[in-house]
Short mmCIF file of C-alpha atoms and ligand atoms in Angstrom, two decimals:
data_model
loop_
_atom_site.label_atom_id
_atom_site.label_comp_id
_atom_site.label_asym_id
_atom_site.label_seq_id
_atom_site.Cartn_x
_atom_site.Cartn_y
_atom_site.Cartn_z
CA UNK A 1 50.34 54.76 -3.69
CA UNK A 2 49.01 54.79 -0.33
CA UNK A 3 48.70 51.66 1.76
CA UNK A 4 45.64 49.81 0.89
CA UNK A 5 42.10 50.73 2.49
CA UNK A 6 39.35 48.67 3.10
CA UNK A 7 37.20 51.14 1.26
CA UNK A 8 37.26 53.52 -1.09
CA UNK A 9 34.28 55.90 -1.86
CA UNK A 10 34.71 58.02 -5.47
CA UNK A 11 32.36 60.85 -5.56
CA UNK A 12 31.29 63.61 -2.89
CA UNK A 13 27.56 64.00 -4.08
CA UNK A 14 24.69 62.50 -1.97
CA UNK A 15 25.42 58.70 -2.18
CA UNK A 16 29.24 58.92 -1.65
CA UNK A 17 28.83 60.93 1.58
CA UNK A 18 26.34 59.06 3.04
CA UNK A 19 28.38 56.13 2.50
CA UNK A 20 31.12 57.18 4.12
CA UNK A 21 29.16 58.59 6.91
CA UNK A 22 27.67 54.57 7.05
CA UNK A 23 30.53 52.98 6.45
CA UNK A 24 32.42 54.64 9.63
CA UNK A 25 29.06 53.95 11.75
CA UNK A 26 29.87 50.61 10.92
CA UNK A 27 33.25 50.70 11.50
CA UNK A 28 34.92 50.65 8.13
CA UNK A 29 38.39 52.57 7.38
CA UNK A 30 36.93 54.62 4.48
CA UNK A 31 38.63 57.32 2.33
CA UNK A 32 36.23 59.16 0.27
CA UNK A 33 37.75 61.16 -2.95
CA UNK A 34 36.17 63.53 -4.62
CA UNK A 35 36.54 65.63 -8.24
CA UNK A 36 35.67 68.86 -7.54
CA UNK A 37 38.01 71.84 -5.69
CA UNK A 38 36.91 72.26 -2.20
CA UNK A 39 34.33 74.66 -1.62
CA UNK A 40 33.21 74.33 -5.29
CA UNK A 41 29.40 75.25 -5.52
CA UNK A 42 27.42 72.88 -8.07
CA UNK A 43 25.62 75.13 -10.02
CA UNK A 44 22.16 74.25 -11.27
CA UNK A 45 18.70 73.17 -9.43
CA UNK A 46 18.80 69.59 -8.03
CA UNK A 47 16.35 67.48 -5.51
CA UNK A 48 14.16 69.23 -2.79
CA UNK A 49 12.63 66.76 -1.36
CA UNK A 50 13.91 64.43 1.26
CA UNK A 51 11.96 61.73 2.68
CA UNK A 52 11.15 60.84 6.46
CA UNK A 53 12.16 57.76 5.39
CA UNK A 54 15.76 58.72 4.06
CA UNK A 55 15.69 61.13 7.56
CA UNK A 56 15.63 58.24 9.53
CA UNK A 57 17.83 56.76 7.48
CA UNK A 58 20.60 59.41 7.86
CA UNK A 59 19.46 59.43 11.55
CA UNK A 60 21.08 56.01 11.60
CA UNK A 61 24.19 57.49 10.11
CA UNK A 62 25.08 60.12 12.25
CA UNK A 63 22.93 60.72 15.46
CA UNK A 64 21.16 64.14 15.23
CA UNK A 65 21.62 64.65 11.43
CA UNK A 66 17.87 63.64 10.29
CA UNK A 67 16.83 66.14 12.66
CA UNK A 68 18.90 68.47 11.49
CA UNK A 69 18.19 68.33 8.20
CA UNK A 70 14.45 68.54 8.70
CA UNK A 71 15.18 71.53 11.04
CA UNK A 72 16.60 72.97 8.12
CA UNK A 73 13.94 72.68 5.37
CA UNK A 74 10.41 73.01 4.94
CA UNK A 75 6.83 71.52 5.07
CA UNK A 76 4.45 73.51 2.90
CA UNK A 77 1.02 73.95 4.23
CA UNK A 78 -1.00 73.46 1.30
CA UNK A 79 -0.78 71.42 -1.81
CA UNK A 80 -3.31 72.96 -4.39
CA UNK A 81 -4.19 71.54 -7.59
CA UNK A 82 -4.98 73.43 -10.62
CA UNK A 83 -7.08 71.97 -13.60
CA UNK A 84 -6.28 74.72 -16.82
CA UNK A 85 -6.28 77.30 -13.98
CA UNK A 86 -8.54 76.96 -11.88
CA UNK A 87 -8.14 74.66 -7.98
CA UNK A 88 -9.68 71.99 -7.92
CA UNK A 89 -8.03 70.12 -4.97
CA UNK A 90 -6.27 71.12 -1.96
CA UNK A 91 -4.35 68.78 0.64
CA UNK A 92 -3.79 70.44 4.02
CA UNK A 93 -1.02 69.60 5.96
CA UNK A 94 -1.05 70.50 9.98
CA UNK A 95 2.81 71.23 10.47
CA UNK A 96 1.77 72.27 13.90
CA UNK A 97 1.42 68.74 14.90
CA UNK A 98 4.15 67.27 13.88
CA UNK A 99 6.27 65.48 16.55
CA UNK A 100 9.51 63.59 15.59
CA UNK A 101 10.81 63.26 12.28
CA UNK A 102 8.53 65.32 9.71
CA UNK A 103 6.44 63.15 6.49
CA UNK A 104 9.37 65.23 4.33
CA UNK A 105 11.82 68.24 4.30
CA UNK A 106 12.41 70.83 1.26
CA UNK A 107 15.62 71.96 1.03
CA UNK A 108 17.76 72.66 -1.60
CA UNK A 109 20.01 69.69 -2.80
CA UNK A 110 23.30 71.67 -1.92
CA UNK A 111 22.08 72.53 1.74
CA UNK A 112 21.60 68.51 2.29
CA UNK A 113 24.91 67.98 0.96
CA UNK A 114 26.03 70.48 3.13
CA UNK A 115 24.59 68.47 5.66
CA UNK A 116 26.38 65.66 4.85
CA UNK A 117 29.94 66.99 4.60
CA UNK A 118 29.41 68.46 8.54
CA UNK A 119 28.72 64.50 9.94
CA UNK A 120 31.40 63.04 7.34
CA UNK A 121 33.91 65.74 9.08
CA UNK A 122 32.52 64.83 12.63
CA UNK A 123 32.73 61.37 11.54
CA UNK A 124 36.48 62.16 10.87
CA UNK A 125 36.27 61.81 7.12
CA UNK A 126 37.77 64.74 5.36
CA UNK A 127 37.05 64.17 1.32
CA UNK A 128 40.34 63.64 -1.00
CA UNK A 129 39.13 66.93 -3.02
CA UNK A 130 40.32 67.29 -6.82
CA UNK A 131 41.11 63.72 -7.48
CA UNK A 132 39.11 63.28 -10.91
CA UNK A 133 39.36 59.40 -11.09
CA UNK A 134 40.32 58.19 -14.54
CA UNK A 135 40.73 54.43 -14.32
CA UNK A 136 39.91 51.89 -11.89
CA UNK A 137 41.00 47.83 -11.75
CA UNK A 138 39.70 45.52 -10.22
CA UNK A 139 41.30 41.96 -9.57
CA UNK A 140 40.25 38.69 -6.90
CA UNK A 141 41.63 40.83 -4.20
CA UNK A 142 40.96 44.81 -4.39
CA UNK A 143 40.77 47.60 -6.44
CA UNK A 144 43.75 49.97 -7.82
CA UNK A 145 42.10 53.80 -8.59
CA UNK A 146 44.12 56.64 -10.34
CA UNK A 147 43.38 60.30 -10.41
CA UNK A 148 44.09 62.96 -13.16
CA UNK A 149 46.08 64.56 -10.72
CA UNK A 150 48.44 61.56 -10.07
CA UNK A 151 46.67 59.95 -6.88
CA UNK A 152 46.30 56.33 -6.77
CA UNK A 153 44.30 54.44 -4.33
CA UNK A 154 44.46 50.45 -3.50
CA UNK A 155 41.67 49.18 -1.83
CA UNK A 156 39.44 46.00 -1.17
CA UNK A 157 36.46 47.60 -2.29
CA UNK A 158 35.17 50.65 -4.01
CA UNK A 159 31.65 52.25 -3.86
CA UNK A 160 31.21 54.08 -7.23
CA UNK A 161 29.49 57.33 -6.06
CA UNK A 162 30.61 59.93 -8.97
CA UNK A 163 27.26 60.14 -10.77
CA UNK A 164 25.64 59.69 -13.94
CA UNK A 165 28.61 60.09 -16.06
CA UNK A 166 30.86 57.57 -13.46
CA UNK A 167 34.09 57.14 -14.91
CA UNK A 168 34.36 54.01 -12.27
CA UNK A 169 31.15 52.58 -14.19
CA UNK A 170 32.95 52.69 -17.66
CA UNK A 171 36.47 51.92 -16.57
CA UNK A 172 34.94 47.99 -15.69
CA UNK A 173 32.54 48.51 -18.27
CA UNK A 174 29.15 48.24 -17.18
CA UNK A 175 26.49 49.18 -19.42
CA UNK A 176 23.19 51.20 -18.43
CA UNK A 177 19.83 49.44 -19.97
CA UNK A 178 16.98 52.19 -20.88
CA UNK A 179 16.76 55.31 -22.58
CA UNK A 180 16.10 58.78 -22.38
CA UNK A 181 12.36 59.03 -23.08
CA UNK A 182 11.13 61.72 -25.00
CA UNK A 183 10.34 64.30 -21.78
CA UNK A 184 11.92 67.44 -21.49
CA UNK A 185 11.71 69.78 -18.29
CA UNK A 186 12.96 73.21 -17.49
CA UNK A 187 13.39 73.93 -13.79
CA UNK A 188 13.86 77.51 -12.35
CA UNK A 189 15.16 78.18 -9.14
CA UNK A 190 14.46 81.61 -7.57
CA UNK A 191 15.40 82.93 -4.40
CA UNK A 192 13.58 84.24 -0.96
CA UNK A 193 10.14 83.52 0.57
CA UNK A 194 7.37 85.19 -1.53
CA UNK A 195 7.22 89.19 -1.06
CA UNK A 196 3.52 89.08 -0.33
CA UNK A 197 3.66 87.38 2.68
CA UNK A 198 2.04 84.13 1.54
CA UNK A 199 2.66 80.93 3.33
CA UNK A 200 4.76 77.71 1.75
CA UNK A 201 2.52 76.11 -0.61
CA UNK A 202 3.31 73.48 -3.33
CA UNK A 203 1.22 74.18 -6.72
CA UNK A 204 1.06 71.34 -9.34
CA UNK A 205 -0.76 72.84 -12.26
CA UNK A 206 -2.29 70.50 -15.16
CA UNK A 207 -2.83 72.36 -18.53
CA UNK A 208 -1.58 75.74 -17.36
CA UNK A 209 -3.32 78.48 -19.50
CA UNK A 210 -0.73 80.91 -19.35
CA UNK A 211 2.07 78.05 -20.58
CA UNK A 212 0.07 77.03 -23.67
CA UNK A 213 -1.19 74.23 -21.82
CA UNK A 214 1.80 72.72 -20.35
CA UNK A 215 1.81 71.27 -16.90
CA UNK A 216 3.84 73.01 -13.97
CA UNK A 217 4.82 72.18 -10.82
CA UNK A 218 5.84 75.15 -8.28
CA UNK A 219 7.77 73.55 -4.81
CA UNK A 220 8.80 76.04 -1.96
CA UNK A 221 12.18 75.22 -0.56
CA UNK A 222 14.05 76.57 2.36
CA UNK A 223 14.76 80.43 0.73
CA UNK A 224 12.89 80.10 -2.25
CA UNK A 225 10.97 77.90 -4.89
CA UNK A 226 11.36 76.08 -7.72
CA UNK A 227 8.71 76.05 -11.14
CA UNK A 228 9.12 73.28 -13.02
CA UNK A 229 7.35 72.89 -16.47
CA UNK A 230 6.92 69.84 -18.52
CA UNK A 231 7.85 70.97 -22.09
CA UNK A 232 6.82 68.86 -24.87
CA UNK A 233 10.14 67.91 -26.68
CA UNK A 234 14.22 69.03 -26.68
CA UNK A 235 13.07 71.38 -28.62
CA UNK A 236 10.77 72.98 -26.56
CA UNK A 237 12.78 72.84 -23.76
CA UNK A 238 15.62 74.73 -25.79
CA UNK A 239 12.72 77.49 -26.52
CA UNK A 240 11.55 77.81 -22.58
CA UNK A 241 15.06 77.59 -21.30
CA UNK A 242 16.29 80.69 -23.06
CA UNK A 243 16.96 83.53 -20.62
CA UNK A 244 14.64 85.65 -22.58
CA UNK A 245 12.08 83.20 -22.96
CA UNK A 246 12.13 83.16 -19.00
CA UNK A 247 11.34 86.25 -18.67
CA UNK A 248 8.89 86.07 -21.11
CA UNK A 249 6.87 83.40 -19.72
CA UNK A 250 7.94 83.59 -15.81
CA UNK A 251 5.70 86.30 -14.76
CA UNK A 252 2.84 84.69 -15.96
CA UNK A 253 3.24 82.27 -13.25
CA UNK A 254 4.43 83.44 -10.21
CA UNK A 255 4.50 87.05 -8.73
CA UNK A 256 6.38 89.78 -10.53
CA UNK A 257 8.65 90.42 -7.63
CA UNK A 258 9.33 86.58 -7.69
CA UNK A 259 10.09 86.04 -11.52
CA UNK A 260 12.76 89.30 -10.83
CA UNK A 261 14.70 86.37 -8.40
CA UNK A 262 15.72 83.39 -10.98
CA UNK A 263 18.91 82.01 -8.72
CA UNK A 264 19.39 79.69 -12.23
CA UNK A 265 17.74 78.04 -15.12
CA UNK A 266 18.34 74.27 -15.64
CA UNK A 267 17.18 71.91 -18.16
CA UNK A 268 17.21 68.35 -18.41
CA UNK A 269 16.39 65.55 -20.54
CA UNK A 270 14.14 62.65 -18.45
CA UNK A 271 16.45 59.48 -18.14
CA UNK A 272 15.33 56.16 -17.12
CA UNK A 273 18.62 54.22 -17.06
CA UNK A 274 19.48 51.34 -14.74
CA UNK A 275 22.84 50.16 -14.72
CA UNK A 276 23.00 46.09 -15.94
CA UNK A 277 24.46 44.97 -12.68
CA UNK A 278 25.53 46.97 -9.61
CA UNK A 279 29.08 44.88 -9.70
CA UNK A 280 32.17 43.99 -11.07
CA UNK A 281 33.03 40.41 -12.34
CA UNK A 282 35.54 40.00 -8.85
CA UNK A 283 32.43 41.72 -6.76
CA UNK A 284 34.99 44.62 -5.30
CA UNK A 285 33.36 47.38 -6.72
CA UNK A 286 29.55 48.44 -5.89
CA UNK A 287 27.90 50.86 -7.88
CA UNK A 288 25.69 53.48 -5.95
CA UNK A 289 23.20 56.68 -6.73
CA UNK A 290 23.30 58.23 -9.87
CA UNK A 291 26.41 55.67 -10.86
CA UNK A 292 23.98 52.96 -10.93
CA UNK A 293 20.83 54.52 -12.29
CA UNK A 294 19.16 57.51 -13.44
CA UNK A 295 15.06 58.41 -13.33
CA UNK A 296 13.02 61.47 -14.09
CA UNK A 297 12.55 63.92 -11.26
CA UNK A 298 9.12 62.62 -9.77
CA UNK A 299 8.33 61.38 -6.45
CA UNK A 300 11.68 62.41 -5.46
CA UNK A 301 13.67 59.56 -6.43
CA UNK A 302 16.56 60.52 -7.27
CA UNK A 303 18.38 61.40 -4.23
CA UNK A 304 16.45 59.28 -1.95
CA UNK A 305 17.01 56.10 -3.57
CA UNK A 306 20.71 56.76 -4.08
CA UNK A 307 21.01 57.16 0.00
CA UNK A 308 19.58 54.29 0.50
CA UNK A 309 22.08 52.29 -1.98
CA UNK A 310 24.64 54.10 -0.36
CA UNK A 311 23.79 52.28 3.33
CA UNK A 312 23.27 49.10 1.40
CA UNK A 313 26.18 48.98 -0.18
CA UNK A 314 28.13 50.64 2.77
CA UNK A 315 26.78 47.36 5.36
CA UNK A 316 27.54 44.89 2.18
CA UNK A 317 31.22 46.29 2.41
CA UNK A 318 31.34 45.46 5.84
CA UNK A 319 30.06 42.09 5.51
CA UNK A 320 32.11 41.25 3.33
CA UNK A 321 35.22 42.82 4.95
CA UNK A 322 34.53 40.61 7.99
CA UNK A 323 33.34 37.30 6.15
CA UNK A 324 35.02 34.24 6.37
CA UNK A 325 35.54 32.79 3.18
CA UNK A 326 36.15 34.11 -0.64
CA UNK A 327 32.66 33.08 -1.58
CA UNK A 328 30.47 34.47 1.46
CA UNK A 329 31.93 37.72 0.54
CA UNK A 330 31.30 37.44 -3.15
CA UNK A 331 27.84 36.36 -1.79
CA UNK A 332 27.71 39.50 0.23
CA UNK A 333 28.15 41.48 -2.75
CA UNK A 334 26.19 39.86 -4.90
CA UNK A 335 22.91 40.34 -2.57
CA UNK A 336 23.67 43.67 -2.64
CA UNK A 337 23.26 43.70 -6.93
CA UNK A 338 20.33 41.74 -6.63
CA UNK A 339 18.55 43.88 -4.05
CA UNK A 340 19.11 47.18 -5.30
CA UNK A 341 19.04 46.53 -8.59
CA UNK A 342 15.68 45.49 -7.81
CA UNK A 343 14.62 48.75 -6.14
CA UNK A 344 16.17 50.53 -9.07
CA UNK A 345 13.93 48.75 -11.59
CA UNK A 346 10.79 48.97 -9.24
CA UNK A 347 11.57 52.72 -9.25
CA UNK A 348 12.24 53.37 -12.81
CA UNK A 349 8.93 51.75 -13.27
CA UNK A 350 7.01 53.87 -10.99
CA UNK A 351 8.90 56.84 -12.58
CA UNK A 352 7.26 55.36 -15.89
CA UNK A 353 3.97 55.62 -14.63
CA UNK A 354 3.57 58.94 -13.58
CA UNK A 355 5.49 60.03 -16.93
CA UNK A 356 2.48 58.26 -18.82
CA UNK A 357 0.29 60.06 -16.00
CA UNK A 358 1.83 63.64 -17.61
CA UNK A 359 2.72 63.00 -20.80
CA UNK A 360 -1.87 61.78 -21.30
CA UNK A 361 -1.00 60.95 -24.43
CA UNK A 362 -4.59 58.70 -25.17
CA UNK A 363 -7.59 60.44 -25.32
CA UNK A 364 -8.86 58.30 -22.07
CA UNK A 365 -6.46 59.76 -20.30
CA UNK A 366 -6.93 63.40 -20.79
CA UNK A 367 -10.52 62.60 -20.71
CA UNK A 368 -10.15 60.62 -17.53
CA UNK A 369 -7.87 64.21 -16.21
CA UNK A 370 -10.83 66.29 -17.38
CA UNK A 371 -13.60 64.53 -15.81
CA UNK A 372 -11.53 63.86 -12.63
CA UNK A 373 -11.22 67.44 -12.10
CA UNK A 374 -14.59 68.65 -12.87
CA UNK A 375 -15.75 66.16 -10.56
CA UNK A 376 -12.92 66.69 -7.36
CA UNK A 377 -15.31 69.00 -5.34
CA UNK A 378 -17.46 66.38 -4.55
CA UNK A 379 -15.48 63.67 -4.79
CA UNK A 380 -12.15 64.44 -3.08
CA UNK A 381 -10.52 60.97 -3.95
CA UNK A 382 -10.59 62.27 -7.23
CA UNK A 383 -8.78 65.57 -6.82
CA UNK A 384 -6.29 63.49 -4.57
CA UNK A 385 -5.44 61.57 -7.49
CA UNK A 386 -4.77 64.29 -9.50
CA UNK A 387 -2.52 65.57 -6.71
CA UNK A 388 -0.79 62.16 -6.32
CA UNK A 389 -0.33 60.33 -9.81
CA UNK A 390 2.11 62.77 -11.40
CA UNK A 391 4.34 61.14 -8.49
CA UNK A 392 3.98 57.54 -9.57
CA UNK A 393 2.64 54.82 -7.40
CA UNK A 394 3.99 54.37 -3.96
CA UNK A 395 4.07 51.64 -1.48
CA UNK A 396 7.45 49.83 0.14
CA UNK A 397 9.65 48.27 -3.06
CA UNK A 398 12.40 46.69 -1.18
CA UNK A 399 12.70 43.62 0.64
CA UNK A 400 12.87 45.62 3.72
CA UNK A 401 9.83 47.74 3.04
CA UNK A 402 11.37 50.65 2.06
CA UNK A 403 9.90 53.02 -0.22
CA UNK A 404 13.23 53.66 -2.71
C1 FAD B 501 17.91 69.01 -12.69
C2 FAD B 501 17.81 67.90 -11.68
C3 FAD B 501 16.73 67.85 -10.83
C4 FAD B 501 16.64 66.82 -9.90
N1 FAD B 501 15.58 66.79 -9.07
C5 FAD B 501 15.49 65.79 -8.16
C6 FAD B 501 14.41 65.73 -7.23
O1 FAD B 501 13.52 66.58 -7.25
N2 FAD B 501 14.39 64.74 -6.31
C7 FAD B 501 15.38 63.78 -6.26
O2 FAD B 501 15.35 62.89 -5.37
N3 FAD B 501 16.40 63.80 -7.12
C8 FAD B 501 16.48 64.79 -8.06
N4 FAD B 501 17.53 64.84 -8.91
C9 FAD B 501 18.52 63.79 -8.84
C10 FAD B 501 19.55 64.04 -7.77
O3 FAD B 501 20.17 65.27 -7.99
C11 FAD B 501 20.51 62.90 -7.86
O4 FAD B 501 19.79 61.71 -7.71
C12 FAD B 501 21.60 62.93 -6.83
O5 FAD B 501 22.44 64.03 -7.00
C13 FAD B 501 22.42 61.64 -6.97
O6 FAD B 501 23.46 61.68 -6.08
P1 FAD B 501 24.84 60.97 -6.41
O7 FAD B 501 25.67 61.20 -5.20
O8 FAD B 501 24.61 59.60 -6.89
O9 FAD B 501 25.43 61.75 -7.67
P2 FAD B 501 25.93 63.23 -7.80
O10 FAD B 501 25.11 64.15 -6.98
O11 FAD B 501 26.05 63.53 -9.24
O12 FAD B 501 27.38 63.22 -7.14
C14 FAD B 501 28.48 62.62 -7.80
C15 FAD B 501 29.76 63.19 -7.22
O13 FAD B 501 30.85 62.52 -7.83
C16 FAD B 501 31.81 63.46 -8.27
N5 FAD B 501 32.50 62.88 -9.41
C17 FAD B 501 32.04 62.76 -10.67
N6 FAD B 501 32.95 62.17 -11.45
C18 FAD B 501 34.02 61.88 -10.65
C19 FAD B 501 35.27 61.27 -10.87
N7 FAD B 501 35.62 60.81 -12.07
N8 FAD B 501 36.12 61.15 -9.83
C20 FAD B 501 35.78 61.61 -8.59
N9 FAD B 501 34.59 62.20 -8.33
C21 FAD B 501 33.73 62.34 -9.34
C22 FAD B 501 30.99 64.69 -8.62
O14 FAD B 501 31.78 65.86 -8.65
C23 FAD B 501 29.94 64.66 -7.54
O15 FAD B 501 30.37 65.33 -6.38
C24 FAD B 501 17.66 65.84 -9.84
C25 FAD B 501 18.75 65.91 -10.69
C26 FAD B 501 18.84 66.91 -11.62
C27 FAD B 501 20.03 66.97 -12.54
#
């Protein structure tokens, strides 16, 4: 065993670098382990989107790295709406004119993570790669973590960054609360900007004739886009997943040349899941990202919210490191669960809502859909609804006004 740290981070995704990378702003010996070989590329299509807000964030992390990251992606120029084909609303954006941070950057999931690794390594934090933890106890006074391959950590506190399956989460146990609702997407990834020329634009499509009616969502990204489509059950998804389904229905909705560029097909069942506290009973280990809670993919989420658990938890760690008194630092902890828990709830709600947006399951709703989109011409707050719902209400959710 090595000597103890003051912090432990298990898992290399999005939350467990960026805590690292706030933890040594801070300060903080870390050591961040991680289960994969280096250079081992996660397959599958992840988040896009990154928020100014979560730029600024990371801005705070590492001088230089917001910018870089919004160097790196993209801003479409247009966000058209489609009502069963035809546009109905379209939402300029002037990406001339943008000084400072951008409103968002597209990039794919792995870029941002690659991001990430460059400031941990200028940070000087190298991960621990192919240490699959397997059990983790916690006492009053630290944390001992073992690894498949034989590692074992002491520390005084862990962040639990190793995703939705976290073996840290069931070692404790903590349970999730929620369920997996009955939405099903299928997400294709395909590679390069579009043959024809055309500039970035995002598509949302409601009722897409050439799906059967299904909704569809098509998102540029730095080197390519994704198409999402809302499929009606599992089994549905199963149908529109298969490769020859794909090409099937693929060219129906984006350029030939396009559909000939699939980079991978992912599917996913929607999970709204929020871990029952953020904490262990001795408040040493802190749950963050996907460890601590899972949502659909809409309004970007996801990845957001899990870097900004990962700089909470990160400064509650620090707190607590430098608190006087057993209590104040269980306090410190404890804020932490209470805060971010919060934000996890308010966002699993909002998720909610623009599932039920989707999903227009009541006949007022597709009615309301309908009427909104004959009408969006001349009344454009209408056709920016459409455009906004399927994201889910927005507005600051944290004590600190943040948006995730
Ligand atoms: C198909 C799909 C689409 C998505 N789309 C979006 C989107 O559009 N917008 C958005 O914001 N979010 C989206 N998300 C969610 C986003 O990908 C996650 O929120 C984000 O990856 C969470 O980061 P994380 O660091 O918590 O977890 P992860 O990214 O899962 O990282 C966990 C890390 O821990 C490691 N690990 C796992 N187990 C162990 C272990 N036992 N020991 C050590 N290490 C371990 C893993 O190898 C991994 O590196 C999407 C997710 C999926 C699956």
């Amino acid at each position: 065993m090595s000597h103890e740290q003051e912090l432990l981070v298990v898992g290399a995704g999005p939350a467990g670098l960026s805590a690292a990378l706030a933890a040594r702003s801070l300060g903080v010996e870390v050591t961040l382990i991680e289960a994969d070989a280096r250079d081992q590329e996660r397959p599958g299509s992840r988040a896009l989107f990154v928020h100014q807000e979560t730029l600024e964030r990371l801005g705070r992390l590492a001088p230089g790295l917001g910018e870089k990251i919004a160097g790196f992606g993209i801003l479409w120029q247009v966000a058209r709406t489609f009502y069963r084909g035809k546009e109905v609303y379209a939402r300029r954006y002037d990406t001339e004119q943008v000084s400072g941070l951008p409103p968002y950057a597209s990039l794919r999931q792995l870029d941002t993570e690659r991001f990430l690794l460059g400031a941990c390594r200028a940070a000087g934090v190298e991960p621990v790669w192919g240490a699959r933890v397997v059990s983790v106890r916690s006492d009053p006074n630290g944390v001992t973590v073992r690894a498949e391959n034989g590692g074992e950590w002491r520390a005084r506190y862990v962040i639990a960054a190793d995703g939705a399956r976290s073996a840290v989460r069931t070692s404790i146990p903590i349970e999730m609360d929620g369920g997996r609702s009955s939405d099903y997407r299928v997400a294709v990834d395909l590679s390069g900007e579009d043959p024809g020329g055309a500039p970035a634009e995002r598509h949302l499509h409601y009722r897409h004739p050439a799906l059967d009616g299904r909704n569809l969502l098509i998102v540029p990204f730095t080197g390519g886009v994704q198409v999402d489509v809302q499929c009606r059950d599992p089994a549905d998804g199963e149908a529109l997943s298969d490769p020859d389904a794909v090409r099937r229905w693929l060219p129906r909705v984006v350029s030939r040349e396009q559909a000939e560029r699939v980079l991978w097909v992912s599917r996913y069942p929607c999970l709204q899941r929020v871990a029952t506290c953020f904490t262990d009973e001795h408040r040493r280990v802190l749950l963050a990202g996907e460890a601590a809670h899972l949502f659909a993919p809409l309004g970007a989420r996801g990845m957001n919210s899990s870097i900004a658990d990962a700089e909470a938890a990160a400064t509650a760690v620090c707190l607590a490191l430098r608190s006087t008194g057993v209590e104040r630092a269980r306090g410190v902890v404890e804020d932490y669960d209470t805060v971010r828990r919060q934000a996890a709830r308010h966002n699993r709600a909002r998720v909610e809502g623009a599932l039920r947006h989707l999903r227009a399951e009541s006949a007022w709703s597709r009615l309301a859909q309908a009427g909104a989109a004959r009408l969006a011409s001349r009344l454009p707050r209408l056709g920016a609804w459409l455009d906004k719902a399927p994201y889910g209400p927005r507005g600051p959710i944290t004590l600190r006004g943040g948006l995730y």
